[in-house]
Amino acid sequence: MALRKKIRRTQSGFTLVEALISILILSFGVLSLAAVYAQGMYFSSLTQYDYIAEKKAEQAIEAIFTARDTSNLTWSQIMNVSGSSGADGGVFLDGPQPMLVPGTDGLVGTVTDSGSTDEVITIGPNPSGQIGTSTDLTVDLNPWMTRTIQITPVNAETNLRQITVTINYKVGKLSRTYTLISYISSFA
């Protein structure tokens, strides 16, 4: 009779505990990535509102420059109501103002805006894909968006003023601010 040799085989692999720990670590990593992705989607959705704020600040600055260039406003009128002196007072209202359609002077944030309607912007076409109709997708900028126009003299420069336009808006629970600073001279 031949002797049989005992062959000892060892098995290697993962135990159940090791497999469960691996699954737990992998799950934690995947869920963390999902949370980062969701937060990224939320902040990328804010870019539309950031863009609106930027354009509304630019609109105010450009209107002031145009009013100066076309002589619709005198140099003494390009001031805030509280910051002006003399008979010709400034026309720009102090503090945060609602986003309204410009008044009779065509400028936003002035005393003539009183009684104007809320500013509404078109953000997309109607469900049938046409734009320029009464059924376009629109957003009323009030009351969640305000604009502050602050005009201050520059020290030692009688013909130079700083214009600071600040747009404050709230999207969900998040409050955001966009500020645009420009300078204007009395020379057109």
Short mmCIF file of C-alpha atoms in Angstrom, two decimals:
data_model
loop_
_atom_site.label_atom_id
_atom_site.label_comp_id
_atom_site.label_asym_id
_atom_site.label_seq_id
_atom_site.Cartn_x
_atom_site.Cartn_y
_atom_site.Cartn_z
CA MET A 1 0.00 0.00 0.00
CA ALA A 2 1.14 3.36 -0.88
CA LEU A 3 1.33 5.97 1.68
CA ARG A 4 -0.82 8.85 1.14
CA LYS A 5 0.56 12.19 1.85
CA LYS A 6 -1.68 14.56 3.65
CA ILE A 7 -2.02 17.70 1.68
CA ARG A 8 -2.88 20.60 3.77
CA ARG A 9 -4.68 23.29 1.95
CA THR A 10 -5.09 26.70 3.48
CA GLN A 11 -7.81 28.93 2.27
CA SER A 12 -7.36 32.64 2.14
CA GLY A 13 -10.01 35.31 1.66
CA PHE A 14 -12.09 37.81 3.50
CA THR A 15 -14.00 37.09 6.60
CA LEU A 16 -17.55 38.30 6.97
CA VAL A 17 -16.45 41.05 9.37
CA GLU A 18 -13.83 42.32 6.92
CA ALA A 19 -16.38 42.39 4.11
CA LEU A 20 -18.88 44.34 6.24
CA ILE A 21 -16.23 46.91 7.22
CA SER A 22 -15.26 47.33 3.56
CA ILE A 23 -18.89 47.87 2.56
CA LEU A 24 -19.33 50.40 5.37
CA ILE A 25 -16.26 52.40 4.30
CA LEU A 26 -17.30 52.32 0.65
CA SER A 27 -20.84 53.42 1.53
CA PHE A 28 -19.53 56.33 3.58
CA GLY A 29 -17.36 57.47 0.65
CA VAL A 30 -20.19 57.25 -1.89
CA LEU A 31 -22.61 59.11 0.38
CA SER A 32 -20.02 61.84 0.97
CA LEU A 33 -19.61 62.28 -2.78
CA ALA A 34 -23.39 62.45 -3.19
CA ALA A 35 -23.59 65.23 -0.58
CA VAL A 36 -20.82 67.21 -2.30
CA TYR A 37 -22.56 66.75 -5.66
CA ALA A 38 -25.91 67.94 -4.24
CA GLN A 39 -24.28 71.02 -2.72
CA GLY A 40 -22.54 71.76 -6.01
CA MET A 41 -25.86 71.56 -7.85
CA TYR A 42 -27.41 73.97 -5.34
CA PHE A 43 -24.65 76.54 -5.71
CA SER A 44 -24.61 76.23 -9.49
CA SER A 45 -28.33 77.01 -9.49
CA LEU A 46 -27.48 80.30 -7.76
CA THR A 47 -25.49 81.51 -10.77
CA GLN A 48 -28.67 82.63 -12.50
CA TYR A 49 -29.50 84.92 -9.58
CA ASP A 50 -25.90 86.12 -9.34
CA TYR A 51 -26.05 87.06 -13.01
CA ILE A 52 -29.33 88.95 -12.53
CA ALA A 53 -27.81 90.89 -9.61
CA GLU A 54 -24.73 91.75 -11.67
CA LYS A 55 -26.82 93.03 -14.59
CA LYS A 56 -29.13 95.08 -12.34
CA ALA A 57 -26.09 96.79 -10.77
CA GLU A 58 -24.64 97.50 -14.22
CA GLN A 59 -28.01 98.86 -15.36
CA ALA A 60 -27.97 101.45 -12.57
CA ILE A 61 -24.39 102.57 -13.33
CA GLU A 62 -24.98 102.81 -17.08
CA ALA A 63 -28.17 104.82 -16.58
CA ILE A 64 -26.33 107.34 -14.40
CA PHE A 65 -23.58 107.76 -16.99
CA THR A 66 -26.16 108.15 -19.77
CA ALA A 67 -28.10 110.75 -17.77
CA ARG A 68 -24.88 112.73 -17.28
CA ASP A 69 -23.85 112.42 -20.94
CA THR A 70 -27.26 113.48 -22.26
CA SER A 71 -27.59 116.29 -19.67
CA ASN A 72 -30.77 114.75 -18.21
CA LEU A 73 -29.13 115.29 -14.81
CA THR A 74 -26.93 118.12 -13.66
CA TRP A 75 -23.76 117.38 -11.71
CA SER A 76 -25.43 118.50 -8.47
CA GLN A 77 -28.31 116.05 -9.05
CA ILE A 78 -25.97 113.06 -9.28
CA MET A 79 -26.02 112.60 -5.50
CA ASN A 80 -28.16 110.90 -2.90
CA VAL A 81 -31.10 112.84 -1.52
CA SER A 82 -29.49 113.10 1.93
CA GLY A 83 -25.98 113.84 0.63
CA SER A 84 -26.79 116.86 -1.49
CA SER A 85 -26.54 120.51 -0.66
CA GLY A 86 -27.95 123.64 -2.25
CA ALA A 87 -31.19 124.23 -4.15
CA ASP A 88 -30.63 121.42 -6.64
CA GLY A 89 -30.78 118.29 -4.49
CA GLY A 90 -29.65 114.81 -5.39
CA VAL A 91 -32.23 112.51 -6.95
CA PHE A 92 -31.04 109.08 -5.79
CA LEU A 93 -32.86 107.62 -2.82
CA ASP A 94 -30.93 106.55 0.27
CA GLY A 95 -30.79 103.00 1.54
CA PRO A 96 -32.06 99.76 0.03
CA GLN A 97 -34.82 100.31 -2.51
CA PRO A 98 -37.20 97.78 -4.05
CA MET A 99 -36.55 96.75 -7.64
CA LEU A 100 -39.04 98.91 -9.53
CA VAL A 101 -39.51 99.91 -13.14
CA PRO A 102 -37.72 103.26 -13.66
CA GLY A 103 -39.87 106.35 -13.18
CA THR A 104 -40.33 109.27 -15.59
CA ASP A 105 -36.63 110.16 -15.56
CA GLY A 106 -35.66 106.67 -16.81
CA LEU A 107 -33.29 106.11 -13.87
CA VAL A 108 -33.61 103.40 -11.24
CA GLY A 109 -33.49 104.26 -7.55
CA THR A 110 -34.63 107.88 -7.87
CA VAL A 111 -37.47 109.92 -6.40
CA THR A 112 -39.54 109.47 -9.59
CA ASP A 113 -39.76 105.70 -9.03
CA SER A 114 -42.48 106.21 -6.41
CA GLY A 115 -45.60 104.37 -7.52
CA SER A 116 -43.81 102.37 -10.22
CA THR A 117 -44.63 98.71 -10.69
CA ASP A 118 -42.36 95.87 -9.61
CA GLU A 119 -39.62 94.99 -12.05
CA VAL A 120 -40.26 91.64 -13.71
CA ILE A 121 -37.69 89.88 -15.87
CA THR A 122 -38.19 87.17 -18.47
CA ILE A 123 -36.15 84.05 -17.75
CA GLY A 124 -37.43 81.80 -20.50
CA PRO A 125 -39.96 81.16 -23.25
CA ASN A 126 -43.49 79.96 -22.67
CA PRO A 127 -44.22 76.21 -22.65
CA SER A 128 -44.60 76.18 -26.46
CA GLY A 129 -41.10 77.65 -26.90
CA GLN A 130 -42.11 81.16 -27.98
CA ILE A 131 -40.62 84.21 -26.30
CA GLY A 132 -42.11 87.69 -26.15
CA THR A 133 -45.61 86.62 -25.18
CA SER A 134 -47.64 87.15 -22.03
CA THR A 135 -47.04 83.51 -21.07
CA ASP A 136 -43.22 83.74 -20.90
CA LEU A 137 -41.52 82.45 -17.77
CA THR A 138 -40.96 85.54 -15.59
CA VAL A 139 -39.60 86.39 -12.17
CA ASP A 140 -40.79 89.32 -10.05
CA LEU A 141 -37.68 90.79 -8.42
CA ASN A 142 -39.62 92.02 -5.39
CA PRO A 143 -39.45 91.58 -2.46
CA TRP A 144 -36.45 89.23 -2.47
CA MET A 145 -34.06 91.65 -4.22
CA THR A 146 -33.16 95.24 -3.25
CA ARG A 147 -30.76 97.79 -4.76
CA THR A 148 -28.82 100.46 -2.88
CA ILE A 149 -27.21 103.30 -4.83
CA GLN A 150 -24.71 105.27 -2.77
CA ILE A 151 -22.98 108.27 -4.37
CA THR A 152 -20.18 109.88 -2.39
CA PRO A 153 -17.69 112.63 -3.25
CA VAL A 154 -14.05 111.63 -3.62
CA ASN A 155 -11.81 113.55 -1.22
CA ALA A 156 -9.98 116.53 -2.74
CA GLU A 157 -11.61 115.92 -6.14
CA THR A 158 -14.58 118.25 -6.71
CA ASN A 159 -15.34 116.76 -10.13
CA LEU A 160 -15.23 113.09 -9.12
CA ARG A 161 -17.71 110.90 -7.24
CA GLN A 162 -17.80 107.23 -6.31
CA ILE A 163 -20.92 105.25 -7.15
CA THR A 164 -21.49 102.08 -5.15
CA VAL A 165 -24.41 99.89 -6.21
CA THR A 166 -25.22 97.04 -3.86
CA ILE A 167 -27.73 94.36 -4.75
CA ASN A 168 -28.97 92.28 -1.82
CA TYR A 169 -31.05 89.20 -2.49
CA LYS A 170 -32.21 86.08 -0.77
CA VAL A 171 -32.48 82.67 -2.41
CA GLY A 172 -34.03 80.14 -0.08
CA LYS A 173 -32.32 80.59 3.27
CA LEU A 174 -29.15 82.02 1.73
CA SER A 175 -28.63 85.81 1.68
CA ARG A 176 -26.27 87.08 -1.02
CA THR A 177 -24.78 90.46 -1.94
CA TYR A 178 -23.32 91.81 -5.15
CA THR A 179 -21.48 95.16 -5.07
CA LEU A 180 -20.32 97.20 -8.05
CA ILE A 181 -18.14 100.28 -7.56
CA SER A 182 -17.54 102.85 -10.26
CA TYR A 183 -16.41 106.46 -10.51
CA ILE A 184 -18.07 109.28 -12.39
CA SER A 185 -16.68 112.69 -13.27
CA SER A 186 -18.57 115.87 -14.05
CA PHE A 187 -17.13 115.83 -17.56
CA ALA A 188 -19.23 114.08 -20.19
#
